[in-house]
DNA sequence: TCGAAATCTTGAAACGTTTCAACGGGCAAC
DNA sequence: GTTGCCCGTTGAAACGTTTCAAGATTTCGA
């Protein structure tokens, strides 16, 4: 494979000149630049990223670590981040921790040996001390997404979880429901706690009682959500609507409904947080509170780039993004501007 | 950040020795090795991948380029490849071309700059000459997945597409259908052509006529599939079942059905290629011909590693994987061992 | 006890870049 | 015609590793 020396030799210039046309093109005269570019073309020269990163002390790499790339939220996130990063000349290193913190830590180490310039992290579970120190050792800017980690001083981009919980619940109430099941994540996680708070707030605002028996912790996972939904249905007085606070649990809930032959909104209504790519492909089309994933990814990368560029300094900021209520047909209300669904 | 020199200094040995404990641990005496490891620990030393790759002429990086990471097939594939690669000490660089060949080519250049050791490629669309030469310039082993590219001599891992088409169609026929719509990809792609061939073969085997009016090219994409399904429904004599040859088109078809308020299998039956994570969460649960994605990813990586290790030599081989028919409830046949679905 | 062989350790070169100080030549000002 | 400056170009050092030949030490057999 051709090196920069080969190019220099062929173009009859010094190695430094070739490097200059690559990096600061204006420092070299048009004539030489032309010769150099021709030589590069002819040899189909491609610089060696390792060597470059060694000398420049910057790799052009950005790490993105997510819990489950199979989850549409994260794959959309990757897409958004990669697009934005490419526009700024960065390459994104995706790490999939499978929601296991050992894997996540192994990945962080890997990213350190790659000398990434910055990291976007969707932390899985709670913050161990171990992980905090791994992050610190990275010695690069870190932006948290989806879940904030307090006290570490990192920038974060998160959903307005309280509002998401509020709007979903409020919509259900507006559709006439008074007993609303909540399939939530573990309350030790801030996201789950806030979504629950929003739920309670909407109940309160409508003068409805809060019944703890209607809320279940399904760990933000699909299987437990199936189980949780089954429990809710087995209640002496089951809810007439259910609200699942993430997409995995939405699927779990739907599975249980499908198993029982129950249809929305005929038998029970439902709404979830996170839109799903196939939400409009099922009958009835699924209402949801969507996260602005793309915008979140872009915001995170923007924060990171500003830290890298030095434009942004000081303690970490938290960017809160507004959820978006998508009214479709799973809660009994007609979608705006469309005739009601006839069963 | 600590370098190998710092470690050497602290452990009071030479740089070469430190390198030896890192690479060929048995070449160094237990005592020194202990000192060195302690020093590394104390300095929390992490090697510099760039420098290493520069010297070793091997980066430990494997490229994976896919058309759409948002597609469950590809995100599952990434997961499988990453798991297997991690087990062999490789890091996977994921590139998402968004099904645009310019992006794909940009990515290939990027990967060359990174000096990847090998590439797994799910080619988008047809093979341009341009891309063939980019691949050649990589100068590393390449394994194709999902779609083979003939004449380039690369290893490939593909589904037995003919059989997938055959089994899906046969199942529909077994459920009593005689007019079966086919929402297919463009026949210029081998995968689409073969799936069509399987469809025709099943028809033939059952003594049913082949009606070209029942097959549509929806470009393997969702939107066109919606349209195609609408056309099929508008036929004077619409099909009683439809077979979509990938997951995106399955969603498109379902959307059209949902829009029309049509249910499976009550109003029309359907089956798709590619299983979907939520196939069991919808009513009725969706039958499908699944690709063994994990096994395919592992096979591809295995091929790659064997090329890298020199165990595998000579012209490229093609590994054909068997599809798996998942009978659920969207075609009217009762799932085995379960009572029929009552509507 | 000596020499040879085996084992461990190390200095130095090399990998492909970027960067920086220094150089040379042309040109304007005096 | 000299001085000084600016601009484009370059040689060489440095980045953090691995590798290899050679040096040092130990082991063993004769």
XYZ file of C-alpha atoms (C1' of nucleotides) in Angstrom:
746
model
C 0.000 0.000 0.000
C 1.346 3.403 -1.001
C 2.690 5.672 1.707
C 3.128 9.392 1.815
C 6.798 8.908 0.847
C 5.793 7.194 -2.365
C 3.529 10.078 -3.221
C 6.266 12.579 -2.439
C 8.765 10.717 -4.591
C 6.390 10.460 -7.526
C 5.375 14.106 -7.339
C 8.966 15.118 -6.814
C 8.310 17.082 -3.668
C 9.063 16.585 -0.015
C 6.991 14.502 2.326
C 6.129 17.631 4.261
C 4.586 19.171 1.176
C 2.339 16.195 0.609
C 1.252 16.386 4.192
C 0.547 20.060 3.730
C -1.732 19.576 0.757
C -3.582 16.999 2.830
C -4.001 19.179 5.871
C -3.600 22.867 5.159
C -4.096 23.059 1.433
C -3.617 26.813 1.250
C -0.041 26.665 2.403
C 1.108 25.091 -0.846
C 1.304 26.578 -4.344
C -1.326 25.511 -6.859
C 1.234 23.928 -9.126
C 2.745 21.634 -6.555
C -0.656 20.870 -5.127
C -1.730 19.713 -8.557
C 1.259 17.450 -8.981
C 0.719 16.012 -5.540
C -2.939 15.317 -6.067
C -2.192 13.626 -9.357
C 0.368 11.416 -7.671
C -2.052 10.497 -4.901
C -4.651 9.608 -7.474
C -2.275 7.496 -9.495
C -1.084 5.551 -6.477
C -4.586 5.533 -4.994
C -3.000 6.696 -1.807
C -4.964 6.527 1.430
C -3.475 7.916 4.621
C -2.917 5.625 7.564
C -5.298 6.605 10.334
C -3.162 4.962 12.996
C -0.057 6.890 12.096
C -2.011 10.077 11.855
C -3.638 9.586 15.216
C -0.281 8.756 16.715
C 1.237 12.004 15.610
C -1.763 14.310 15.901
C -2.947 13.009 19.234
C -6.449 12.933 17.822
C -8.074 9.968 16.177
C -11.148 11.356 14.481
C -13.093 8.638 16.288
C -16.147 9.106 18.436
C -17.492 6.326 20.613
C -21.179 5.581 20.940
C -22.133 2.985 23.464
C -25.687 1.759 23.696
C -27.421 -0.985 25.597
C -29.158 -2.751 22.756
C -28.690 -1.918 19.119
C -31.650 -4.115 18.328
C -33.887 -1.552 20.001
C -35.192 0.890 17.383
C -34.494 3.785 19.709
C -30.812 3.008 19.684
C -30.491 2.126 16.036
C -32.186 5.385 15.123
C -29.850 7.116 17.514
C -26.833 5.572 15.873
C -28.064 6.640 12.481
C -28.543 10.222 13.619
C -25.192 10.406 15.345
C -23.351 8.811 12.468
C -24.880 11.171 9.939
C -24.009 14.219 11.977
C -20.538 12.941 12.767
C -19.770 12.150 9.158
C -20.661 15.713 8.277
C -17.936 16.846 10.638
C -15.407 14.291 9.492
C -15.710 11.978 12.459
C -16.154 8.246 12.399
C -18.460 6.637 14.939
C -17.427 3.531 16.826
C -20.582 1.757 17.928
C -20.477 -0.485 20.961
C -23.351 -2.678 21.948
C -23.248 -3.645 25.587
C -26.267 -5.930 25.490
C -27.306 -4.225 28.700
C -24.521 -5.990 30.567
C -22.260 -3.714 32.486
C -19.244 -5.990 32.204
C -19.508 -5.732 28.434
C -19.938 -2.014 28.716
C -16.801 -1.729 30.774
C -14.857 -3.877 28.361
C -16.024 -1.579 25.623
C -14.930 1.505 27.478
C -11.467 0.019 27.788
C -11.472 -0.809 24.093
C -12.446 2.744 23.283
C -9.604 4.001 25.386
C -7.056 1.997 23.485
C -8.548 3.386 20.304
C -7.975 6.865 21.699
C -11.422 8.149 20.799
C -11.785 11.913 20.797
C -15.132 11.891 22.556
C -17.881 9.623 23.820
C -21.630 9.502 23.685
C -22.939 7.110 26.265
C -26.375 5.714 26.898
C -25.616 4.238 30.304
C -27.115 0.876 31.094
C -28.502 0.587 34.588
C -27.067 2.449 37.516
C -23.625 4.022 37.663
C -21.030 1.911 39.342
C -18.014 3.589 40.822
C -15.980 1.443 38.514
C -17.586 2.907 35.450
C -17.181 6.441 36.654
C -13.463 5.936 36.892
C -13.312 4.289 33.486
C -15.018 7.329 32.065
C -12.610 9.641 33.786
C -9.648 7.669 32.464
C -10.862 8.231 28.954
C -9.791 11.839 29.411
C -12.174 13.029 26.716
C -15.498 14.837 26.744
C -18.488 12.622 27.469
C -22.118 13.290 26.656
C -24.802 11.195 28.292
C -27.950 10.431 26.436
C -31.298 9.076 27.542
C -30.179 8.761 31.134
C -28.354 11.441 33.064
C -25.787 10.496 35.693
C -25.718 13.070 38.404
C -22.669 14.406 40.085
C -20.213 13.538 37.357
C -20.521 16.869 35.636
C -21.107 15.501 32.164
C -23.355 17.033 29.566
C -26.579 15.143 29.019
C -29.456 15.038 26.589
C -32.641 13.613 27.992
C -36.326 13.444 27.345
C -38.670 15.461 29.482
C -39.792 12.271 31.134
C -42.265 13.842 33.503
C -44.028 15.490 30.630
C -43.991 12.303 28.573
C -45.680 10.458 31.398
C -48.096 13.296 31.858
C -49.138 13.581 28.237
C -49.628 9.889 27.711
C -51.763 9.600 30.827
C -53.672 12.772 30.049
C -54.503 11.454 26.592
C -55.832 8.241 28.054
C -57.931 10.223 30.491
C -59.249 12.388 27.687
C -60.376 9.206 25.986
C -62.517 8.482 28.992
C -60.358 6.103 30.974
C -60.354 6.235 34.755
C -58.407 3.132 35.704
C -55.074 3.231 33.927
C -52.429 0.570 34.355
C -48.797 1.621 34.316
C -46.110 -0.771 33.163
C -43.003 1.062 34.215
C -39.267 0.575 34.655
C -37.538 0.303 38.020
C -38.073 3.426 40.084
C -34.431 3.555 41.077
C -33.837 4.827 37.566
C -34.545 8.478 37.217
C -36.318 8.035 33.900
C -38.760 5.576 35.391
C -39.343 7.697 38.484
C -40.061 10.761 36.392
C -42.410 8.986 34.049
C -44.288 7.739 37.063
C -44.390 11.267 38.463
C -45.933 12.502 35.234
C -48.515 9.750 35.398
C -49.480 10.671 38.942
C -49.612 14.322 38.093
C -52.043 13.738 35.241
C -54.202 11.615 37.489
C -54.175 14.312 40.122
C -54.977 17.036 37.620
C -58.022 15.061 36.538
C -59.100 14.409 40.097
C -58.526 10.679 39.751
C -57.163 8.563 42.599
C -53.718 7.030 42.371
C -53.909 3.286 42.853
C -50.458 1.740 43.498
C -51.938 -1.626 42.613
C -52.131 -0.502 39.029
C -48.411 0.120 38.623
C -45.882 -2.573 37.869
C -42.126 -2.586 37.572
C -41.183 -4.589 34.510
C -37.557 -3.507 34.380
C -37.950 -1.814 31.012
C -37.838 -5.302 29.486
C -40.166 -7.246 27.280
C -40.670 -10.511 29.110
C -41.390 -9.000 32.518
C -43.820 -6.664 30.807
C -45.757 -9.636 29.463
C -45.990 -10.933 32.973
C -46.904 -7.536 34.398
C -49.698 -7.137 31.892
C -51.006 -10.565 32.743
C -51.113 -9.544 36.395
C -52.936 -6.345 35.594
C -55.529 -8.289 33.624
C -55.983 -10.716 36.485
C -56.893 -7.923 38.881
C -60.434 -8.113 40.329
C -61.022 -4.758 38.718
C -58.623 -4.616 35.733
C -57.663 -1.305 34.131
C -59.429 -0.170 30.987
C -56.195 1.262 29.581
C -52.522 0.652 29.978
C -49.486 2.830 29.554
C -46.098 1.223 28.926
C -43.133 3.489 29.498
C -40.802 2.185 26.812
C -40.907 0.332 23.524
C -39.731 -3.059 24.759
C -42.451 -3.136 27.362
C -44.973 -1.969 24.786
C -44.179 -5.096 22.810
C -44.470 -7.225 25.913
C -47.854 -5.784 26.757
C -49.060 -6.310 23.214
C -47.937 -9.916 23.303
C -50.045 -10.613 26.309
C -53.008 -8.912 24.702
C -52.466 -10.888 21.488
C -52.244 -14.124 23.455
C -55.553 -13.395 25.140
C -57.192 -12.368 21.875
C -57.790 -8.889 23.268
C -57.957 -5.976 20.831
C -57.341 -2.252 21.293
C -59.283 -0.184 21.840
C -62.227 -2.591 21.735
C -61.225 -4.518 24.837
C -58.550 -2.341 26.315
C -56.689 0.816 25.295
C -52.962 1.289 25.234
C -50.250 3.837 24.668
C -46.482 3.630 24.957
C -43.423 5.771 25.183
C -41.207 5.507 22.081
C -42.671 5.314 18.635
C -42.170 2.075 16.736
C -41.439 1.760 13.022
C -44.406 -0.514 12.601
C -46.808 1.407 14.806
C -48.900 2.214 11.771
C -48.771 -1.278 10.378
C -50.788 -2.883 13.114
C -54.476 -2.811 13.686
C -55.294 -0.553 15.329
C -52.449 1.795 14.742
C -50.598 2.405 17.946
C -50.647 5.733 19.738
C -47.411 6.725 21.391
C -45.381 9.431 23.018
C -42.372 9.636 20.750
C -38.895 10.712 21.710
C -37.267 13.028 19.195
C -34.443 10.542 18.681
C -32.779 12.233 15.745
C -32.779 15.600 17.441
C -31.403 14.025 20.575
C -28.559 12.379 18.703
C -27.740 15.591 16.916
C -27.865 17.592 20.115
C -25.530 15.148 21.805
C -23.029 15.272 18.994
C -23.256 19.034 18.879
C -22.478 19.248 22.567
C -19.543 16.934 22.078
C -18.136 18.895 19.163
C -18.453 22.127 21.064
C -16.550 20.645 23.972
C -13.908 19.422 21.545
C -13.688 22.785 19.863
C -13.439 24.571 23.166
C -16.519 26.643 22.425
C -18.241 25.029 25.335
C -16.595 25.074 28.725
C -17.460 24.771 32.357
C -19.727 22.320 34.148
C -21.981 19.903 32.287
C -25.339 21.053 31.009
C -28.510 19.054 30.698
C -30.600 19.460 27.570
C -34.200 18.465 28.039
C -36.145 17.538 24.931
C -39.901 17.690 24.542
C -41.809 14.474 23.852
C -44.234 14.312 20.986
C -47.691 12.829 21.419
C -48.734 10.803 18.390
C -52.433 10.157 18.502
C -53.391 7.164 16.447
C -56.081 4.654 17.196
C -55.212 2.472 20.109
C -56.863 4.593 22.774
C -60.321 4.957 21.358
C -60.003 8.551 20.195
C -60.241 9.152 16.479
C -57.040 10.375 14.858
C -57.456 14.054 14.022
C -58.864 14.671 10.576
C -59.667 11.045 9.948
C -62.907 9.149 10.400
C -63.130 7.004 13.470
C -62.079 3.421 13.081
C -64.997 1.081 12.545
C -64.492 -2.381 13.944
C -1.720 9.357 29.371
C 0.884 6.797 30.354
C 2.985 5.242 27.625
C 4.891 2.018 27.502
C 8.051 3.930 28.407
C 6.488 5.098 31.643
C 5.578 1.547 32.507
C 9.075 0.365 31.673
C 10.628 3.067 33.799
C 8.411 2.359 36.772
C 8.943 -1.402 36.586
C 12.628 -0.881 36.002
C 12.782 -2.950 32.852
C 13.200 -2.193 29.195
C 10.434 -1.124 26.887
C 10.862 -4.334 24.961
C 10.124 -6.356 28.041
C 6.890 -4.534 28.664
C 5.915 -5.158 25.094
C 6.737 -8.805 25.551
C 4.502 -9.260 28.569
C 1.748 -7.656 26.533
C 2.193 -9.834 23.482
C 4.040 -13.047 24.181
C 3.706 -13.391 27.908
C 5.645 -16.657 28.091
C 8.861 -15.098 26.871
C 9.338 -13.212 30.096
C 10.164 -14.473 33.587
C 7.346 -14.541 36.135
C 9.081 -12.059 38.361
C 9.538 -9.332 35.793
C 6.080 -10.005 34.408
C 4.690 -9.370 37.865
C 6.546 -6.100 38.262
C 5.426 -4.996 34.833
C 1.816 -5.828 35.428
C 1.860 -3.978 38.706
C 3.291 -0.921 36.991
C 0.673 -1.067 34.262
C -2.010 -1.292 36.879
C -0.652 1.603 38.872
C -0.399 3.864 35.841
C -3.650 2.470 34.411
C -1.764 2.043 31.208
C -3.681 1.391 28.003
C -1.804 0.708 24.778
C -2.255 3.036 21.838
C -4.093 1.156 19.109
C -2.817 3.514 16.427
C 0.798 3.014 17.264
C 0.306 -0.693 17.531
C -1.448 -0.911 14.206
C 1.273 1.191 12.640
C 3.976 -1.155 13.719
C 2.157 -4.472 13.492
C 0.509 -3.789 10.149
C -2.711 -5.110 11.620
C -5.364 -3.044 13.293
C -7.598 -5.558 15.014
C -10.486 -3.855 13.261
C -13.131 -5.520 11.154
C -15.506 -3.518 9.001
C -19.186 -4.313 8.718
C -21.129 -2.319 6.205
C -24.880 -2.647 6.024
C -27.601 -0.842 4.155
C -29.855 0.085 7.031
C -29.053 -0.486 10.663
C -32.640 0.341 11.482
C -33.657 -2.906 9.826
C -33.838 -5.662 12.448
C -32.061 -8.043 10.119
C -29.013 -5.838 10.099
C -29.031 -4.897 13.739
C -29.255 -8.564 14.665
C -26.452 -9.211 12.241
C -24.292 -6.580 13.859
C -24.947 -8.038 17.247
C -23.964 -11.510 16.094
C -20.839 -10.334 14.332
C -19.760 -8.133 17.196
C -20.179 -10.903 19.736
C -18.180 -13.345 17.670
C -15.524 -10.771 16.837
C -15.100 -9.736 20.455
C -14.481 -13.356 21.336
C -11.538 -13.305 18.927
C -10.242 -9.946 20.062
C -11.486 -7.957 17.109
C -13.401 -4.715 17.194
C -16.197 -4.169 14.678
C -16.523 -0.907 12.803
C -20.136 -0.563 11.740
C -20.983 1.534 8.704
C -24.507 2.363 7.749
C -24.856 3.269 4.108
C -28.524 4.138 4.282
C -28.861 2.170 1.066
C -27.052 4.899 -0.836
C -24.068 3.731 -2.788
C -22.217 7.041 -2.535
C -22.311 6.694 1.243
C -21.221 3.117 0.945
C -18.256 4.116 -1.150
C -17.308 6.874 1.239
C -17.419 4.302 3.993
C -15.193 1.920 2.115
C -12.626 4.663 1.763
C -12.915 5.430 5.450
C -12.365 1.784 6.267
C -9.265 1.735 4.128
C -7.905 4.686 6.017
C -8.519 2.778 9.200
C -6.611 -0.175 7.779
C -9.233 -2.725 8.719
C -8.049 -6.315 8.714
C -11.140 -7.659 7.012
C -14.571 -6.694 5.776
C -18.055 -8.102 5.964
C -20.251 -6.443 3.407
C -23.977 -6.554 2.816
C -23.917 -4.903 -0.587
C -26.659 -2.440 -1.353
C -28.095 -2.730 -4.810
C -26.074 -3.859 -7.780
C -22.302 -3.964 -7.982
C -20.784 -0.979 -9.666
C -17.356 -1.306 -11.189
C -16.333 1.502 -8.907
C -17.180 -0.454 -5.848
C -15.403 -3.542 -7.068
C -12.202 -1.575 -7.345
C -12.679 0.008 -3.938
C -13.000 -3.456 -2.499
C -9.890 -4.615 -4.264
C -7.946 -1.613 -2.975
C -8.798 -2.600 0.555
C -6.386 -5.485 0.063
C -8.030 -7.516 2.796
C -10.338 -10.514 2.808
C -13.975 -9.699 2.133
C -17.009 -11.768 2.994
C -20.319 -10.934 1.395
C -23.493 -11.501 3.294
C -27.099 -11.619 2.242
C -26.258 -10.911 -1.370
C -23.527 -12.624 -3.331
C -21.618 -10.723 -6.002
C -20.534 -13.070 -8.701
C -17.236 -13.068 -10.442
C -15.303 -11.270 -7.747
C -14.219 -14.421 -6.015
C -15.261 -13.401 -2.539
C -16.665 -15.690 0.079
C -20.355 -15.273 0.670
C -23.012 -16.321 3.150
C -26.509 -16.310 1.770
C -29.946 -17.637 2.469
C -31.294 -20.435 0.337
C -33.615 -17.970 -1.300
C -35.253 -20.407 -3.645
C -36.175 -22.618 -0.765
C -37.413 -19.679 1.302
C -39.720 -18.666 -1.529
C -40.804 -22.250 -1.965
C -41.608 -22.917 1.662
C -43.543 -19.738 2.195
C -45.625 -20.335 -0.881
C -46.105 -23.999 -0.112
C -47.362 -23.135 3.347
C -49.886 -20.719 1.919
C -51.030 -23.375 -0.526
C -51.341 -25.882 2.292
C -53.654 -23.415 4.000
C -55.922 -23.619 1.024
C -54.903 -20.571 -0.969
C -54.884 -20.702 -4.740
C -54.336 -17.083 -5.715
C -51.241 -15.820 -3.955
C -49.897 -12.316 -4.384
C -46.139 -11.810 -4.377
C -44.639 -8.539 -3.228
C -41.061 -8.982 -4.321
C -37.851 -7.045 -4.797
C -36.398 -6.111 -8.183
C -35.648 -9.182 -10.247
C -32.269 -7.833 -11.259
C -31.184 -8.757 -7.762
C -30.361 -12.387 -7.422
C -32.138 -12.683 -4.097
C -35.381 -11.428 -5.561
C -35.083 -13.597 -8.646
C -34.496 -16.686 -6.572
C -37.332 -16.013 -4.193
C -39.589 -15.635 -7.199
C -38.275 -18.906 -8.598
C -39.166 -20.663 -5.352
C -42.639 -19.173 -5.485
C -43.179 -20.408 -9.028
C -41.827 -23.792 -8.189
C -44.253 -24.222 -5.306
C -47.116 -23.163 -7.541
C -46.030 -25.630 -10.180
C -45.646 -28.436 -7.681
C -49.228 -27.847 -6.575
C -50.492 -27.689 -10.115
C -51.484 -24.049 -9.773
C -51.088 -21.546 -12.616
C -48.541 -18.761 -12.429
C -50.213 -15.393 -12.901
C -47.677 -12.597 -13.560
C -50.391 -10.106 -12.650
C -50.063 -11.217 -9.049
C -46.410 -10.303 -8.691
C -45.182 -6.803 -7.928
C -41.736 -5.286 -7.677
C -41.667 -3.064 -4.601
C -37.920 -2.595 -4.525
C -37.557 -4.318 -1.163
C -38.832 -1.071 0.384
C -41.738 -0.223 2.609
C -43.526 2.581 0.805
C -43.604 0.897 -2.598
C -44.880 -2.226 -0.888
C -47.834 -0.293 0.490
C -48.592 0.805 -3.026
C -48.084 -2.675 -4.452
C -50.450 -4.157 -1.918
C -53.043 -1.539 -2.762
C -52.756 -2.524 -6.409
C -53.138 -6.184 -5.593
C -56.275 -5.440 -3.606
C -57.686 -3.404 -6.471
C -57.416 -6.337 -8.863
C -60.713 -7.577 -10.280
C -59.883 -10.888 -8.680
C -57.656 -10.052 -5.707
C -55.418 -12.709 -4.110
C -56.580 -14.453 -0.972
C -53.038 -14.465 0.409
C -49.912 -12.437 -0.018
C -46.240 -13.216 0.379
C -43.785 -10.366 0.996
C -40.164 -11.251 0.391
C -38.548 -9.115 3.063
C -39.349 -7.463 6.346
C -39.642 -3.881 5.124
C -42.193 -4.910 2.542
C -43.995 -6.987 5.131
C -44.523 -3.810 7.114
C -45.679 -1.970 3.999
C -48.188 -4.643 3.188
C -49.467 -4.652 6.751
C -49.886 -0.914 6.668
C -52.134 -1.115 3.672
C -54.144 -3.866 5.298
C -54.428 -1.844 8.509
C -55.524 1.215 6.559
C -58.266 -0.794 4.913
C -59.325 -2.382 8.158
C -58.495 -5.820 6.782
C -57.457 -8.535 9.199
C -55.408 -11.717 8.727
C -56.369 -14.381 8.166
C -60.016 -13.390 8.311
C -59.921 -11.213 5.210
C -56.592 -12.134 3.702
C -53.627 -14.271 4.704
C -50.035 -13.200 4.732
C -46.511 -14.438 5.258
C -43.144 -12.729 4.960
C -39.481 -13.462 4.709
C -37.538 -12.338 7.794
C -38.921 -12.736 11.242
C -39.750 -9.564 13.144
C -39.170 -8.963 16.856
C -42.799 -8.078 17.300
C -44.253 -10.810 15.118
C -45.807 -12.387 18.173
C -47.087 -9.132 19.566
C -49.608 -8.501 16.851
C -52.959 -10.063 16.320
C -52.816 -12.450 14.650
C -49.268 -13.458 15.237
C -47.352 -13.275 12.004
C -46.076 -16.336 10.208
C -42.723 -15.944 8.523
C -39.794 -17.600 6.883
C -36.938 -16.573 9.113
C -33.330 -16.168 8.124
C -30.880 -17.625 10.617
C -29.283 -14.215 11.110
C -27.068 -15.084 14.011
C -25.720 -18.165 12.327
C -25.128 -16.170 9.176
C -23.165 -13.518 11.007
C -21.111 -16.112 12.789
C -20.453 -18.005 9.584
C -19.323 -14.828 7.874
C -16.951 -13.929 10.651
C -15.644 -17.453 10.763
C -14.887 -17.350 7.058
C -13.126 -14.043 7.525
C -11.020 -15.268 10.419
C -10.036 -18.365 8.517
C -8.907 -16.242 5.597
C -6.972 -14.050 7.984
C -5.402 -17.038 9.654
C -4.495 -18.578 6.335
C -6.461 -21.727 7.114
C -8.737 -20.946 4.221
C -7.232 -20.326 0.832
C -8.181 -20.401 -2.794
C -11.288 -19.099 -4.541
C -14.282 -17.788 -2.652
C -16.862 -20.187 -1.347
C -20.586 -19.628 -0.981
C -22.287 -20.840 2.169
C -25.992 -21.395 1.731
C -28.101 -21.316 4.859
C -31.474 -22.958 5.281
C -34.501 -20.789 6.002
C -36.785 -21.619 8.887
C -40.533 -21.648 8.484
C -42.289 -20.212 11.521
C -45.925 -21.109 11.440
C -47.982 -18.754 13.518
C -51.480 -17.549 12.781
C -51.561 -15.177 9.870
C -52.251 -17.803 7.215
C -55.225 -19.536 8.680
C -53.457 -22.683 9.801
C -53.438 -23.410 13.508
C -50.032 -23.191 15.106
C -48.852 -26.691 16.007
C -49.843 -27.781 19.460
C -52.081 -24.812 20.043
C -55.800 -24.410 19.575
C -56.888 -22.566 16.465
C -57.387 -18.877 16.868
C -61.015 -17.950 17.336
C -61.960 -14.583 15.973
C 36.102 -26.183 35.782
C 35.053 -25.023 31.116
C 32.347 -24.485 27.083
C 28.092 -24.812 24.852
C 23.392 -24.378 24.942
C 19.317 -22.491 26.619
C 16.865 -18.804 28.503
C 15.863 -13.982 29.449
C 16.530 -9.258 28.531
C 17.477 -5.216 25.861
C 18.961 -1.373 22.440
C 17.722 0.350 18.339
C 15.369 0.469 14.065
C 11.133 0.789 11.823
C 6.116 1.677 10.984
C 3.561 6.445 8.379
C 2.330 10.559 9.744
C 2.545 15.837 11.297
C 4.899 19.827 12.803
C 8.269 23.181 13.415
C 12.259 25.554 12.777
C 15.091 26.733 9.185
C 16.079 27.690 4.475
C 16.078 29.914 -0.126
C 14.483 32.981 -3.523
C 11.899 36.774 -5.120
C 10.487 41.360 -4.465
C 9.772 46.001 -2.371
C 11.888 49.628 -0.156
C 15.631 52.261 0.632
C 22.969 47.263 -4.854
C 22.021 46.080 -0.368
C 18.661 45.013 3.336
C 14.710 42.963 5.038
C 10.498 40.512 4.570
C 7.329 37.235 2.996
C 6.117 33.078 0.986
C 6.588 28.445 -0.327
C 9.268 24.445 0.610
C 11.799 21.101 3.224
C 14.739 18.116 6.644
C 14.369 16.050 10.744
C 12.344 15.012 15.060
C 8.647 13.032 17.374
C 4.396 10.277 18.271
C 3.997 4.887 20.902
C 4.484 0.630 19.532
C 6.785 -4.153 17.981
C 10.521 -6.872 16.439
C 14.957 -8.672 15.807
C 19.549 -9.384 16.409
C 22.636 -9.302 19.912
C 23.970 -9.170 24.819
C 23.709 -11.068 29.417
C 22.832 -14.595 32.500
C 21.923 -19.161 33.884
C 22.026 -24.203 33.247
C 23.982 -28.359 32.107
C 27.023 -31.948 30.434
C 31.591 -33.415 29.920
